[in-house]
mmCIF file of the C-alpha atoms, coordinates in Angstrom:
data_MODEL
# 
_entry.id   MODEL 
# 
loop_
_atom_site.group_PDB 
_atom_site.id 
_atom_site.type_symbol 
_atom_site.label_atom_id 
_atom_site.label_alt_id 
_atom_site.label_comp_id 
_atom_site.label_asym_id 
_atom_site.label_entity_id 
_atom_site.label_seq_id 
_atom_site.pdbx_PDB_ins_code 
_atom_site.Cartn_x 
_atom_site.Cartn_y 
_atom_site.Cartn_z 
_atom_site.occupancy 
_atom_site.B_iso_or_equiv 
_atom_site.pdbx_formal_charge 
_atom_site.auth_seq_id 
_atom_site.auth_comp_id 
_atom_site.auth_asym_id 
_atom_site.auth_atom_id 
_atom_site.pdbx_PDB_model_num 
ATOM 1   C CA . ASP A 1 1   ? 0.000   0.000  0.000   1.00 0.00 ? 1   ASP A CA 1 
ATOM 2   C CA . GLU A 1 2   ? 2.894   2.380  0.707   1.00 0.00 ? 2   GLU A CA 1 
ATOM 3   C CA . ARG A 1 3   ? 4.135   1.931  -2.850  1.00 0.00 ? 3   ARG A CA 1 
ATOM 4   C CA . LYS A 1 4   ? 0.776   3.109  -4.174  1.00 0.00 ? 4   LYS A CA 1 
ATOM 5   C CA . ALA A 1 5   ? 0.615   6.216  -1.956  1.00 0.00 ? 5   ALA A CA 1 
ATOM 6   C CA . ALA A 1 6   ? 2.235   9.518  -2.948  1.00 0.00 ? 6   ALA A CA 1 
ATOM 7   C CA . PRO A 1 7   ? 5.055   10.497 -0.555  1.00 0.00 ? 7   PRO A CA 1 
ATOM 8   C CA . LYS A 1 8   ? 4.433   13.448 1.753   1.00 0.00 ? 8   LYS A CA 1 
ATOM 9   C CA . LEU A 1 9   ? 6.816   16.333 2.316   1.00 0.00 ? 9   LEU A CA 1 
ATOM 10  C CA . GLU A 1 10  ? 7.407   15.243 5.907   1.00 0.00 ? 10  GLU A CA 1 
ATOM 11  C CA . ASP A 1 11  ? 8.611   11.844 4.638   1.00 0.00 ? 11  ASP A CA 1 
ATOM 12  C CA . TYR A 1 12  ? 11.771  13.411 3.182   1.00 0.00 ? 12  TYR A CA 1 
ATOM 13  C CA . PHE A 1 13  ? 15.004  14.302 4.924   1.00 0.00 ? 13  PHE A CA 1 
ATOM 14  C CA . ILE A 1 14  ? 18.533  15.304 3.895   1.00 0.00 ? 14  ILE A CA 1 
ATOM 15  C CA . ASP A 1 15  ? 21.431  13.413 5.443   1.00 0.00 ? 15  ASP A CA 1 
ATOM 16  C CA . LEU A 1 16  ? 24.608  15.531 5.425   1.00 0.00 ? 16  LEU A CA 1 
ATOM 17  C CA . GLY A 1 17  ? 26.654  12.900 7.211   1.00 0.00 ? 17  GLY A CA 1 
ATOM 18  C CA . LEU A 1 18  ? 27.670  15.319 9.968   1.00 0.00 ? 18  LEU A CA 1 
ATOM 19  C CA . PRO A 1 19  ? 26.986  15.665 13.688  1.00 0.00 ? 19  PRO A CA 1 
ATOM 20  C CA . THR A 1 20  ? 23.987  17.801 14.593  1.00 0.00 ? 20  THR A CA 1 
ATOM 21  C CA . GLU A 1 21  ? 26.043  20.706 15.912  1.00 0.00 ? 21  GLU A CA 1 
ATOM 22  C CA . GLN A 1 22  ? 28.095  20.933 12.700  1.00 0.00 ? 22  GLN A CA 1 
ATOM 23  C CA . VAL A 1 23  ? 24.937  20.903 10.601  1.00 0.00 ? 23  VAL A CA 1 
ATOM 24  C CA . ALA A 1 24  ? 23.433  23.649 12.734  1.00 0.00 ? 24  ALA A CA 1 
ATOM 25  C CA . ALA A 1 25  ? 26.574  25.761 12.276  1.00 0.00 ? 25  ALA A CA 1 
ATOM 26  C CA . ALA A 1 26  ? 26.676  25.283 8.509   1.00 0.00 ? 26  ALA A CA 1 
ATOM 27  C CA . VAL A 1 27  ? 23.016  25.304 7.477   1.00 0.00 ? 27  VAL A CA 1 
ATOM 28  C CA . GLN A 1 28  ? 20.455  28.074 7.930   1.00 0.00 ? 28  GLN A CA 1 
ATOM 29  C CA . ILE A 1 29  ? 16.692  27.639 7.776   1.00 0.00 ? 29  ILE A CA 1 
ATOM 30  C CA . GLY A 1 30  ? 15.689  28.676 4.277   1.00 0.00 ? 30  GLY A CA 1 
ATOM 31  C CA . ASP A 1 31  ? 18.955  27.641 2.598   1.00 0.00 ? 31  ASP A CA 1 
ATOM 32  C CA . VAL A 1 32  ? 18.411  26.435 -0.952  1.00 0.00 ? 32  VAL A CA 1 
ATOM 33  C CA . VAL A 1 33  ? 18.950  22.769 -1.763  1.00 0.00 ? 33  VAL A CA 1 
ATOM 34  C CA . THR A 1 34  ? 19.366  21.454 -5.294  1.00 0.00 ? 34  THR A CA 1 
ATOM 35  C CA . ARG A 1 35  ? 20.061  18.108 -6.905  1.00 0.00 ? 35  ARG A CA 1 
ATOM 36  C CA . GLN A 1 36  ? 23.570  17.324 -8.100  1.00 0.00 ? 36  GLN A CA 1 
ATOM 37  C CA . ARG A 1 37  ? 23.847  15.751 -11.523 1.00 0.00 ? 37  ARG A CA 1 
ATOM 38  C CA . GLU A 1 38  ? 26.063  16.371 -14.560 1.00 0.00 ? 38  GLU A CA 1 
ATOM 39  C CA . LEU A 1 39  ? 24.718  16.705 -18.097 1.00 0.00 ? 39  LEU A CA 1 
ATOM 40  C CA . VAL A 1 40  ? 25.740  13.666 -20.146 1.00 0.00 ? 40  VAL A CA 1 
ATOM 41  C CA . ARG A 1 41  ? 25.171  12.331 -23.644 1.00 0.00 ? 41  ARG A CA 1 
ATOM 42  C CA . ILE A 1 42  ? 23.574  8.867  -23.864 1.00 0.00 ? 42  ILE A CA 1 
ATOM 43  C CA . GLY A 1 43  ? 23.180  7.699  -27.447 1.00 0.00 ? 43  GLY A CA 1 
ATOM 44  C CA . ASP A 1 44  ? 21.029  10.280 -29.224 1.00 0.00 ? 44  ASP A CA 1 
ATOM 45  C CA . LEU A 1 45  ? 19.827  11.758 -25.931 1.00 0.00 ? 45  LEU A CA 1 
ATOM 46  C CA . VAL A 1 46  ? 21.081  14.445 -23.596 1.00 0.00 ? 46  VAL A CA 1 
ATOM 47  C CA . ASN A 1 47  ? 20.459  13.431 -20.017 1.00 0.00 ? 47  ASN A CA 1 
ATOM 48  C CA . GLY A 1 48  ? 20.605  15.339 -16.745 1.00 0.00 ? 48  GLY A CA 1 
ATOM 49  C CA . LYS A 1 49  ? 18.725  17.327 -14.137 1.00 0.00 ? 49  LYS A CA 1 
ATOM 50  C CA . SER A 1 50  ? 16.539  20.383 -14.689 1.00 0.00 ? 50  SER A CA 1 
ATOM 51  C CA . LEU A 1 51  ? 16.201  20.054 -18.455 1.00 0.00 ? 51  LEU A CA 1 
ATOM 52  C CA . ASP A 1 52  ? 12.757  21.290 -17.454 1.00 0.00 ? 52  ASP A CA 1 
ATOM 53  C CA . ASN A 1 53  ? 13.310  24.088 -18.210 1.00 0.00 ? 53  ASN A CA 1 
ATOM 54  C CA . ARG A 1 54  ? 16.961  24.591 -19.049 1.00 0.00 ? 54  ARG A CA 1 
ATOM 55  C CA . MET A 1 55  ? 16.075  23.131 -22.420 1.00 0.00 ? 55  MET A CA 1 
ATOM 56  C CA . GLY A 1 56  ? 13.587  25.928 -23.051 1.00 0.00 ? 56  GLY A CA 1 
ATOM 57  C CA . LEU A 1 57  ? 16.319  28.475 -22.368 1.00 0.00 ? 57  LEU A CA 1 
ATOM 58  C CA . TYR A 1 58  ? 18.700  26.652 -24.704 1.00 0.00 ? 58  TYR A CA 1 
ATOM 59  C CA . VAL A 1 59  ? 16.124  26.659 -27.507 1.00 0.00 ? 59  VAL A CA 1 
ATOM 60  C CA . MET A 1 60  ? 15.459  30.380 -26.988 1.00 0.00 ? 60  MET A CA 1 
ATOM 61  C CA . ILE A 1 61  ? 19.155  31.309 -27.012 1.00 0.00 ? 61  ILE A CA 1 
ATOM 62  C CA . GLU A 1 62  ? 19.966  29.184 -30.067 1.00 0.00 ? 62  GLU A CA 1 
ATOM 63  C CA . ALA A 1 63  ? 16.982  30.552 -31.987 1.00 0.00 ? 63  ALA A CA 1 
ATOM 64  C CA . MET A 1 64  ? 18.175  34.097 -31.254 1.00 0.00 ? 64  MET A CA 1 
ATOM 65  C CA . ARG A 1 65  ? 21.587  33.153 -32.633 1.00 0.00 ? 65  ARG A CA 1 
ATOM 66  C CA . ALA A 1 66  ? 19.999  31.571 -35.705 1.00 0.00 ? 66  ALA A CA 1 
ATOM 67  C CA . ILE A 1 67  ? 18.138  34.739 -36.696 1.00 0.00 ? 67  ILE A CA 1 
ATOM 68  C CA . GLN A 1 68  ? 21.068  37.104 -36.162 1.00 0.00 ? 68  GLN A CA 1 
ATOM 69  C CA . GLY A 1 69  ? 21.739  39.033 -39.340 1.00 0.00 ? 69  GLY A CA 1 
ATOM 70  C CA . LYS A 1 70  ? 18.576  37.803 -41.048 1.00 0.00 ? 70  LYS A CA 1 
ATOM 71  C CA . GLY A 1 71  ? 16.265  40.515 -39.786 1.00 0.00 ? 71  GLY A CA 1 
ATOM 72  C CA . HIS A 1 72  ? 12.684  40.284 -38.590 1.00 0.00 ? 72  HIS A CA 1 
ATOM 73  C CA . GLU A 1 73  ? 9.746   42.650 -38.344 1.00 0.00 ? 73  GLU A CA 1 
ATOM 74  C CA . LEU A 1 74  ? 8.818   42.143 -34.691 1.00 0.00 ? 74  LEU A CA 1 
ATOM 75  C CA . ASP A 1 75  ? 9.531   43.934 -31.452 1.00 0.00 ? 75  ASP A CA 1 
ATOM 76  C CA . LEU A 1 76  ? 11.064  40.867 -29.848 1.00 0.00 ? 76  LEU A CA 1 
ATOM 77  C CA . TYR A 1 77  ? 11.295  40.254 -26.086 1.00 0.00 ? 77  TYR A CA 1 
ATOM 78  C CA . PRO A 1 78  ? 13.107  37.012 -25.196 1.00 0.00 ? 78  PRO A CA 1 
ATOM 79  C CA . VAL A 1 79  ? 12.369  36.363 -21.507 1.00 0.00 ? 79  VAL A CA 1 
ATOM 80  C CA . ALA A 1 80  ? 13.770  33.817 -19.063 1.00 0.00 ? 80  ALA A CA 1 
ATOM 81  C CA . THR A 1 81  ? 11.047  33.441 -16.443 1.00 0.00 ? 81  THR A CA 1 
ATOM 82  C CA . VAL A 1 82  ? 11.106  32.071 -12.905 1.00 0.00 ? 82  VAL A CA 1 
ATOM 83  C CA . GLN A 1 83  ? 8.717   30.071 -10.701 1.00 0.00 ? 83  GLN A CA 1 
ATOM 84  C CA . GLU A 1 84  ? 6.668   28.574 -13.505 1.00 0.00 ? 84  GLU A CA 1 
ATOM 85  C CA . GLU A 1 85  ? 6.213   25.396 -11.468 1.00 0.00 ? 85  GLU A CA 1 
ATOM 86  C CA . VAL A 1 86  ? 4.612   27.234 -8.539  1.00 0.00 ? 86  VAL A CA 1 
ATOM 87  C CA . GLY A 1 87  ? 2.174   29.489 -10.364 1.00 0.00 ? 87  GLY A CA 1 
ATOM 88  C CA . ILE A 1 88  ? 3.683   30.880 -13.627 1.00 0.00 ? 88  ILE A CA 1 
ATOM 89  C CA . ARG A 1 89  ? 4.709   33.882 -11.531 1.00 0.00 ? 89  ARG A CA 1 
ATOM 90  C CA . GLY A 1 90  ? 7.594   35.167 -13.637 1.00 0.00 ? 90  GLY A CA 1 
ATOM 91  C CA . ALA A 1 91  ? 5.584   34.922 -16.845 1.00 0.00 ? 91  ALA A CA 1 
ATOM 92  C CA . LEU A 1 92  ? 2.724   36.922 -15.333 1.00 0.00 ? 92  LEU A CA 1 
ATOM 93  C CA . VAL A 1 93  ? 5.052   39.726 -14.210 1.00 0.00 ? 93  VAL A CA 1 
ATOM 94  C CA . ALA A 1 94  ? 6.904   39.837 -17.541 1.00 0.00 ? 94  ALA A CA 1 
ATOM 95  C CA . THR A 1 95  ? 3.673   39.842 -19.529 1.00 0.00 ? 95  THR A CA 1 
ATOM 96  C CA . ARG A 1 96  ? 2.247   42.706 -17.501 1.00 0.00 ? 96  ARG A CA 1 
ATOM 97  C CA . GLN A 1 97  ? 5.381   44.735 -18.200 1.00 0.00 ? 97  GLN A CA 1 
ATOM 98  C CA . VAL A 1 98  ? 5.656   43.978 -21.926 1.00 0.00 ? 98  VAL A CA 1 
ATOM 99  C CA . GLU A 1 99  ? 1.936   43.662 -22.786 1.00 0.00 ? 99  GLU A CA 1 
ATOM 100 C CA . PRO A 1 100 ? 2.637   41.562 -25.884 1.00 0.00 ? 100 PRO A CA 1 
ATOM 101 C CA . ASP A 1 101 ? 0.296   41.089 -28.819 1.00 0.00 ? 101 ASP A CA 1 
ATOM 102 C CA . LEU A 1 102 ? 1.431   37.498 -29.217 1.00 0.00 ? 102 LEU A CA 1 
ATOM 103 C CA . GLY A 1 103 ? 3.661   35.153 -27.295 1.00 0.00 ? 103 GLY A CA 1 
ATOM 104 C CA . ILE A 1 104 ? 5.338   31.775 -27.642 1.00 0.00 ? 104 ILE A CA 1 
ATOM 105 C CA . ALA A 1 105 ? 6.074   29.791 -24.494 1.00 0.00 ? 105 ALA A CA 1 
ATOM 106 C CA . LEU A 1 106 ? 8.972   27.337 -24.497 1.00 0.00 ? 106 LEU A CA 1 
ATOM 107 C CA . ASP A 1 107 ? 8.809   24.320 -22.235 1.00 0.00 ? 107 ASP A CA 1 
ATOM 108 C CA . VAL A 1 108 ? 9.307   20.588 -22.133 1.00 0.00 ? 108 VAL A CA 1 
ATOM 109 C CA . THR A 1 109 ? 6.446   18.144 -22.416 1.00 0.00 ? 109 THR A CA 1 
ATOM 110 C CA . LEU A 1 110 ? 6.021   14.510 -21.512 1.00 0.00 ? 110 LEU A CA 1 
ATOM 111 C CA . ALA A 1 111 ? 7.457   11.744 -23.657 1.00 0.00 ? 111 ALA A CA 1 
ATOM 112 C CA . ASN A 1 112 ? 6.012   8.633  -22.059 1.00 0.00 ? 112 ASN A CA 1 
ATOM 113 C CA . ASP A 1 113 ? 7.220   6.350  -24.858 1.00 0.00 ? 113 ASP A CA 1 
ATOM 114 C CA . VAL A 1 114 ? 8.626   3.732  -22.499 1.00 0.00 ? 114 VAL A CA 1 
ATOM 115 C CA . PRO A 1 115 ? 7.811   0.071  -21.813 1.00 0.00 ? 115 PRO A CA 1 
ATOM 116 C CA . GLY A 1 116 ? 4.561   -0.431 -19.940 1.00 0.00 ? 116 GLY A CA 1 
ATOM 117 C CA . VAL A 1 117 ? 2.853   2.722  -21.224 1.00 0.00 ? 117 VAL A CA 1 
ATOM 118 C CA . GLY A 1 118 ? 0.214   2.445  -23.934 1.00 0.00 ? 118 GLY A CA 1 
ATOM 119 C CA . LYS A 1 119 ? 0.790   4.509  -27.055 1.00 0.00 ? 119 LYS A CA 1 
ATOM 120 C CA . HIS A 1 120 ? -2.369  6.538  -26.380 1.00 0.00 ? 120 HIS A CA 1 
ATOM 121 C CA . ASP A 1 121 ? -0.675  7.824  -23.197 1.00 0.00 ? 121 ASP A CA 1 
ATOM 122 C CA . TRP A 1 122 ? 2.641   8.817  -24.767 1.00 0.00 ? 122 TRP A CA 1 
ATOM 123 C CA . ILE A 1 123 ? 1.758   12.522 -25.282 1.00 0.00 ? 123 ILE A CA 1 
ATOM 124 C CA . THR A 1 124 ? 4.913   12.710 -27.457 1.00 0.00 ? 124 THR A CA 1 
ATOM 125 C CA . ALA A 1 125 ? 7.718   10.384 -28.522 1.00 0.00 ? 125 ALA A CA 1 
ATOM 126 C CA . LEU A 1 126 ? 11.430  11.112 -28.488 1.00 0.00 ? 126 LEU A CA 1 
ATOM 127 C CA . GLY A 1 127 ? 13.026  11.582 -31.904 1.00 0.00 ? 127 GLY A CA 1 
ATOM 128 C CA . ALA A 1 128 ? 9.733   12.377 -33.658 1.00 0.00 ? 128 ALA A CA 1 
ATOM 129 C CA . GLY A 1 129 ? 10.324  16.124 -33.716 1.00 0.00 ? 129 GLY A CA 1 
ATOM 130 C CA . THR A 1 130 ? 9.421   19.169 -31.699 1.00 0.00 ? 130 THR A CA 1 
ATOM 131 C CA . ALA A 1 131 ? 5.877   19.458 -30.378 1.00 0.00 ? 131 ALA A CA 1 
ATOM 132 C CA . ILE A 1 132 ? 3.309   22.123 -31.224 1.00 0.00 ? 132 ILE A CA 1 
ATOM 133 C CA . LYS A 1 133 ? 0.981   22.480 -28.271 1.00 0.00 ? 133 LYS A CA 1 
ATOM 134 C CA . LEU A 1 134 ? -2.749  22.467 -28.877 1.00 0.00 ? 134 LEU A CA 1 
ATOM 135 C CA . MET A 1 135 ? -3.734  22.689 -25.222 1.00 0.00 ? 135 MET A CA 1 
ATOM 136 C CA . ASP A 1 136 ? -2.756  21.734 -21.704 1.00 0.00 ? 136 ASP A CA 1 
ATOM 137 C CA . GLY A 1 137 ? -4.319  21.877 -18.262 1.00 0.00 ? 137 GLY A CA 1 
ATOM 138 C CA . THR A 1 138 ? -4.077  25.667 -18.006 1.00 0.00 ? 138 THR A CA 1 
ATOM 139 C CA . GLY A 1 139 ? -4.501  27.025 -21.523 1.00 0.00 ? 139 GLY A CA 1 
ATOM 140 C CA . ILE A 1 140 ? -5.555  26.567 -25.130 1.00 0.00 ? 140 ILE A CA 1 
ATOM 141 C CA . ALA A 1 141 ? -3.201  27.713 -27.871 1.00 0.00 ? 141 ALA A CA 1 
ATOM 142 C CA . SER A 1 142 ? -4.439  30.193 -30.467 1.00 0.00 ? 142 SER A CA 1 
ATOM 143 C CA . PRO A 1 143 ? -5.547  28.223 -33.546 1.00 0.00 ? 143 PRO A CA 1 
ATOM 144 C CA . LYS A 1 144 ? -3.923  30.882 -35.747 1.00 0.00 ? 144 LYS A CA 1 
ATOM 145 C CA . ILE A 1 145 ? -0.542  30.445 -34.064 1.00 0.00 ? 145 ILE A CA 1 
ATOM 146 C CA . VAL A 1 146 ? -0.866  26.662 -34.245 1.00 0.00 ? 146 VAL A CA 1 
ATOM 147 C CA . ALA A 1 147 ? -1.652  26.921 -37.958 1.00 0.00 ? 147 ALA A CA 1 
ATOM 148 C CA . HIS A 1 148 ? 1.320   29.176 -38.629 1.00 0.00 ? 148 HIS A CA 1 
ATOM 149 C CA . LEU A 1 149 ? 3.700   26.939 -36.687 1.00 0.00 ? 149 LEU A CA 1 
ATOM 150 C CA . ARG A 1 150 ? 2.491   23.979 -38.745 1.00 0.00 ? 150 ARG A CA 1 
ATOM 151 C CA . LYS A 1 151 ? 2.952   25.994 -41.948 1.00 0.00 ? 151 LYS A CA 1 
ATOM 152 C CA . VAL A 1 152 ? 6.525   26.930 -41.022 1.00 0.00 ? 152 VAL A CA 1 
ATOM 153 C CA . ALA A 1 153 ? 7.305   23.313 -40.148 1.00 0.00 ? 153 ALA A CA 1 
ATOM 154 C CA . ALA A 1 154 ? 5.921   22.063 -43.467 1.00 0.00 ? 154 ALA A CA 1 
ATOM 155 C CA . GLU A 1 155 ? 7.733   24.677 -45.547 1.00 0.00 ? 155 GLU A CA 1 
ATOM 156 C CA . ARG A 1 156 ? 11.078  24.099 -43.807 1.00 0.00 ? 156 ARG A CA 1 
ATOM 157 C CA . ASN A 1 157 ? 10.809  20.315 -43.418 1.00 0.00 ? 157 ASN A CA 1 
ATOM 158 C CA . ILE A 1 158 ? 10.977  20.543 -39.639 1.00 0.00 ? 158 ILE A CA 1 
ATOM 159 C CA . PRO A 1 159 ? 9.733   17.350 -37.933 1.00 0.00 ? 159 PRO A CA 1 
ATOM 160 C CA . VAL A 1 160 ? 6.830   18.097 -35.594 1.00 0.00 ? 160 VAL A CA 1 
ATOM 161 C CA . GLN A 1 161 ? 4.218   16.297 -33.546 1.00 0.00 ? 161 GLN A CA 1 
ATOM 162 C CA . MET A 1 162 ? 1.026   17.704 -32.084 1.00 0.00 ? 162 MET A CA 1 
ATOM 163 C CA . GLU A 1 163 ? 0.724   17.861 -28.317 1.00 0.00 ? 163 GLU A CA 1 
ATOM 164 C CA . ILE A 1 164 ? -2.250  17.708 -25.980 1.00 0.00 ? 164 ILE A CA 1 
ATOM 165 C CA . LEU A 1 165 ? -1.197  17.601 -22.321 1.00 0.00 ? 165 LEU A CA 1 
ATOM 166 C CA . PRO A 1 166 ? -4.191  16.623 -20.161 1.00 0.00 ? 166 PRO A CA 1 
ATOM 167 C CA . LYS A 1 167 ? -2.685  17.905 -16.913 1.00 0.00 ? 167 LYS A CA 1 
ATOM 168 C CA . GLY A 1 168 ? -0.101  20.512 -16.032 1.00 0.00 ? 168 GLY A CA 1 
ATOM 169 C CA . GLY A 1 169 ? 0.608   23.808 -17.703 1.00 0.00 ? 169 GLY A CA 1 
ATOM 170 C CA . THR A 1 170 ? 3.218   26.226 -18.988 1.00 0.00 ? 170 THR A CA 1 
ATOM 171 C CA . ASP A 1 171 ? 3.991   29.935 -19.185 1.00 0.00 ? 171 ASP A CA 1 
ATOM 172 C CA . MET A 1 172 ? 1.566   30.030 -22.102 1.00 0.00 ? 172 MET A CA 1 
ATOM 173 C CA . ALA A 1 173 ? -1.201  30.607 -19.547 1.00 0.00 ? 173 ALA A CA 1 
ATOM 174 C CA . GLY A 1 174 ? 0.679   33.560 -18.068 1.00 0.00 ? 174 GLY A CA 1 
ATOM 175 C CA . LEU A 1 175 ? 1.191   35.068 -21.516 1.00 0.00 ? 175 LEU A CA 1 
ATOM 176 C CA . GLN A 1 176 ? -2.499  34.657 -22.221 1.00 0.00 ? 176 GLN A CA 1 
ATOM 177 C CA . ARG A 1 177 ? -3.778  36.188 -18.985 1.00 0.00 ? 177 ARG A CA 1 
ATOM 178 C CA . GLY A 1 178 ? -1.080  38.536 -17.738 1.00 0.00 ? 178 GLY A CA 1 
ATOM 179 C CA . GLY A 1 179 ? -1.369  41.432 -20.177 1.00 0.00 ? 179 GLY A CA 1 
ATOM 180 C CA . ARG A 1 180 ? -4.077  42.807 -22.443 1.00 0.00 ? 180 ARG A CA 1 
ATOM 181 C CA . GLY A 1 181 ? -4.916  39.405 -23.861 1.00 0.00 ? 181 GLY A CA 1 
ATOM 182 C CA . ALA A 1 182 ? -2.343  37.999 -26.279 1.00 0.00 ? 182 ALA A CA 1 
ATOM 183 C CA . ALA A 1 183 ? -2.536  35.345 -28.946 1.00 0.00 ? 183 ALA A CA 1 
ATOM 184 C CA . VAL A 1 184 ? -0.392  32.529 -27.542 1.00 0.00 ? 184 VAL A CA 1 
ATOM 185 C CA . GLY A 1 185 ? 1.250   29.300 -28.525 1.00 0.00 ? 185 GLY A CA 1 
ATOM 186 C CA . CYS A 1 186 ? 3.847   26.930 -27.164 1.00 0.00 ? 186 CYS A CA 1 
ATOM 187 C CA . ILE A 1 187 ? 6.747   24.983 -28.629 1.00 0.00 ? 187 ILE A CA 1 
ATOM 188 C CA . SER A 1 188 ? 7.398   21.934 -26.463 1.00 0.00 ? 188 SER A CA 1 
ATOM 189 C CA . ILE A 1 189 ? 10.527  19.804 -26.270 1.00 0.00 ? 189 ILE A CA 1 
ATOM 190 C CA . PRO A 1 190 ? 9.618   16.121 -25.725 1.00 0.00 ? 190 PRO A CA 1 
ATOM 191 C CA . THR A 1 191 ? 11.262  14.847 -22.530 1.00 0.00 ? 191 THR A CA 1 
ATOM 192 C CA . ARG A 1 192 ? 11.364  11.509 -20.751 1.00 0.00 ? 192 ARG A CA 1 
ATOM 193 C CA . TYR A 1 193 ? 11.514  11.147 -16.955 1.00 0.00 ? 193 TYR A CA 1 
ATOM 194 C CA . VAL A 1 194 ? 10.378  14.729 -16.273 1.00 0.00 ? 194 VAL A CA 1 
ATOM 195 C CA . HIS A 1 195 ? 10.999  16.087 -12.750 1.00 0.00 ? 195 HIS A CA 1 
ATOM 196 C CA . SER A 1 196 ? 13.825  13.666 -12.051 1.00 0.00 ? 196 SER A CA 1 
ATOM 197 C CA . VAL A 1 197 ? 17.625  13.882 -12.214 1.00 0.00 ? 197 VAL A CA 1 
ATOM 198 C CA . ILE A 1 198 ? 17.685  11.873 -15.453 1.00 0.00 ? 198 ILE A CA 1 
ATOM 199 C CA . GLU A 1 199 ? 15.449  13.966 -17.684 1.00 0.00 ? 199 GLU A CA 1 
ATOM 200 C CA . SER A 1 200 ? 16.200  13.058 -21.309 1.00 0.00 ? 200 SER A CA 1 
ATOM 201 C CA . CYS A 1 201 ? 15.741  14.934 -24.605 1.00 0.00 ? 201 CYS A CA 1 
ATOM 202 C CA . HIS A 1 202 ? 16.540  13.801 -28.164 1.00 0.00 ? 202 HIS A CA 1 
ATOM 203 C CA . VAL A 1 203 ? 18.967  15.899 -30.182 1.00 0.00 ? 203 VAL A CA 1 
ATOM 204 C CA . THR A 1 204 ? 16.663  15.810 -33.226 1.00 0.00 ? 204 THR A CA 1 
ATOM 205 C CA . ASP A 1 205 ? 13.788  17.256 -31.214 1.00 0.00 ? 205 ASP A CA 1 
ATOM 206 C CA . ILE A 1 206 ? 16.002  19.947 -29.692 1.00 0.00 ? 206 ILE A CA 1 
ATOM 207 C CA . GLN A 1 207 ? 17.221  21.141 -33.089 1.00 0.00 ? 207 GLN A CA 1 
ATOM 208 C CA . ALA A 1 208 ? 13.708  21.005 -34.516 1.00 0.00 ? 208 ALA A CA 1 
ATOM 209 C CA . SER A 1 209 ? 12.537  23.231 -31.650 1.00 0.00 ? 209 SER A CA 1 
ATOM 210 C CA . VAL A 1 210 ? 15.262  25.770 -32.404 1.00 0.00 ? 210 VAL A CA 1 
ATOM 211 C CA . ASP A 1 211 ? 14.457  25.732 -36.120 1.00 0.00 ? 211 ASP A CA 1 
ATOM 212 C CA . LEU A 1 212 ? 10.714  26.109 -35.572 1.00 0.00 ? 212 LEU A CA 1 
ATOM 213 C CA . LEU A 1 213 ? 11.080  29.037 -33.185 1.00 0.00 ? 213 LEU A CA 1 
ATOM 214 C CA . ALA A 1 214 ? 13.520  30.803 -35.500 1.00 0.00 ? 214 ALA A CA 1 
ATOM 215 C CA . GLY A 1 215 ? 11.230  30.197 -38.467 1.00 0.00 ? 215 GLY A CA 1 
ATOM 216 C CA . PHE A 1 216 ? 8.218   31.518 -36.591 1.00 0.00 ? 216 PHE A CA 1 
ATOM 217 C CA . ILE A 1 217 ? 10.037  34.727 -35.642 1.00 0.00 ? 217 ILE A CA 1 
ATOM 218 C CA . GLU A 1 218 ? 11.214  35.285 -39.204 1.00 0.00 ? 218 GLU A CA 1 
ATOM 219 C CA . THR A 1 219 ? 7.749   34.843 -40.724 1.00 0.00 ? 219 THR A CA 1 
ATOM 220 C CA . ALA A 1 220 ? 5.301   35.984 -38.033 1.00 0.00 ? 220 ALA A CA 1 
ATOM 221 C CA . HIS A 1 221 ? 4.813   39.354 -39.716 1.00 0.00 ? 221 HIS A CA 1 
ATOM 222 C CA . THR A 1 222 ? 3.210   37.588 -42.693 1.00 0.00 ? 222 THR A CA 1 
ATOM 223 C CA . ALA A 1 223 ? 0.331   36.131 -40.651 1.00 0.00 ? 223 ALA A CA 1 
ATOM 224 C CA . ASP A 1 224 ? -2.794  37.470 -38.940 1.00 0.00 ? 224 ASP A CA 1 
ATOM 225 C CA . PHE A 1 225 ? -2.907  36.503 -35.274 1.00 0.00 ? 225 PHE A CA 1 
ATOM 226 C CA . SER A 1 226 ? -5.830  38.719 -34.260 1.00 0.00 ? 226 SER A CA 1 
ATOM 227 C CA . LEU A 1 227 ? -8.134  37.221 -31.645 1.00 0.00 ? 227 LEU A CA 1 
ATOM 228 C CA . VAL A 1 228 ? -11.295 38.137 -33.549 1.00 0.00 ? 228 VAL A CA 1 
# 
């Protein structure tokens, strides 16, 4: 029965391997604790901790590099947000400051393509391309942005898969609700073992995410994303 029950916060402890008085001298209440794990390459995957959402930052940075010198017709605000997991707080603050007309969230999504999971529960599969979000537990992507992302992918031969995430959410909800009401979408990087120290992403999907974001930025001025 214990194996079936979700662990409670009070069930966890951190063992520093030191006497109590040394711990008390070295550790303050409120000190930050993080997991220790190096990023490694395993086959076609990159594997490590906190790819959710370091991978989103990587895709954003590489897309900015990809469009350098090419020009675009947008006022562009790349933003690295905080506290998405505890209430999309950074995205709400940033959106209120910028008041964007449209926004693209970048996040990982589940790739449950592992033994014991039925294909209907995969959400996405590693190596099948970046994911264009249709909806998740906190928001619905603008159909016009979804259509343009699909158009860019088709024209540039970028592998994509469509994503519906039944539970959970992303900064897309903050972009949608934080300002004057923006058209929103989300590019998702398929990831296995989310919220563990061995999160895994496929290099093909990572590059496809970079290419799709760069392509969207370069061509967004050609589309109508109005909400009416």
